[in-house]
Amino acid sequence: MSQITTCTFFKVCSFSDKWWAFKQMQLGHFSMKKVSGLSFYKIMGSGAKNGFSAIPNFGSYVLLCVWESENYAKDFFDNNEFYETYSKRSCEKLTVYLNAAESHGLWDKTKPFIKNAKLQSDKPVLVLTRAKIRFRKLFSFWSKVGSVSHTLTNYDGLVLSIGIGEWPLIQQATLSLWKTQSEMMDYAYKNEKHKEVVLLTRKLNWYSEELFARFVPYKFEGTWNGKSIQL
């Protein structure tokens, strides 16, 4: 069996569905802990505006899962009651299937991703960055990260980007999907705001724990913002 990762984006529209989804960031653990073949998962909310904000967005959520094989993922999406309820309460959803190509660092003191794919410069890539921010560094971090997020808007090669988190302000992650690895690298190493924040991360010691991973996406199911994704 070969490990895969899935990332499901949910958009909820009505007040009751937003309240239900918000509560699932805690209550959903009762259901997810019982799922067969699931080695790691996170139920996360998102930020307002373009996602990279200290202000929460109560309309978008993300379920990230690491599976022992795709068969376990398929069984979950086809038969799991919690997922079925979440889907019915969502006005839109998108699931991305991924193979890990690179992973550095820890998430809750674990290494959840097993590398089983290779990146290619002319092929799509999904990038995950995750960090636990030191409490005394919160103001410094949030005063800088917003300027980076603005530079992502309409950036060539970017398909989707969202700021997500397990807890507001402190435990944060970003997901970005790119048309090609080369376009992502161009942004990472040539964008001045992004380079500045990378340097400040080390200089100011913002994080008590961090993880960086790149994935090769190989399947998309659903839509986001009314559009299907085909790369």
Coordinates of C-alpha atoms in Angstrom, one line a residue, residues 1 10 63 66 70 72 75 77 87 92 110-111 117 120 125 131 138 147 172 193 204 208 217:
M1 CA 0.0 0.0 0.0
F10 CA -15.6 23.0 2.1
L63 CA -10.1 18.7 6.1
V66 CA -3.2 11.2 5.4
E70 CA -6.3 5.5 -1.7
Y72 CA -9.2 3.9 2.5
D75 CA -14.2 4.2 1.4
F77 CA -15.6 9.6 0.9
S87 CA -21.0 17.5 2.2
E92 CA -19.4 23.8 -2.6
T110 CA 5.2 13.9 14.2
K111 CA 6.3 13.5 10.6
A117 CA 6.7 11.1 -5.6
Q120 CA 8.9 18.0 -12.0
V125 CA 2.7 21.3 -7.2
A131 CA 3.7 26.7 11.9
L138 CA 2.2 37.1 17.5
S147 CA 2.1 42.0 3.0
Q172 CA -1.4 28.5 11.2
K193 CA 8.1 40.4 0.1
L204 CA 13.0 36.7 14.8
S208 CA 8.1 26.9 18.1
P217 CA -1.5 16.5 -7.1

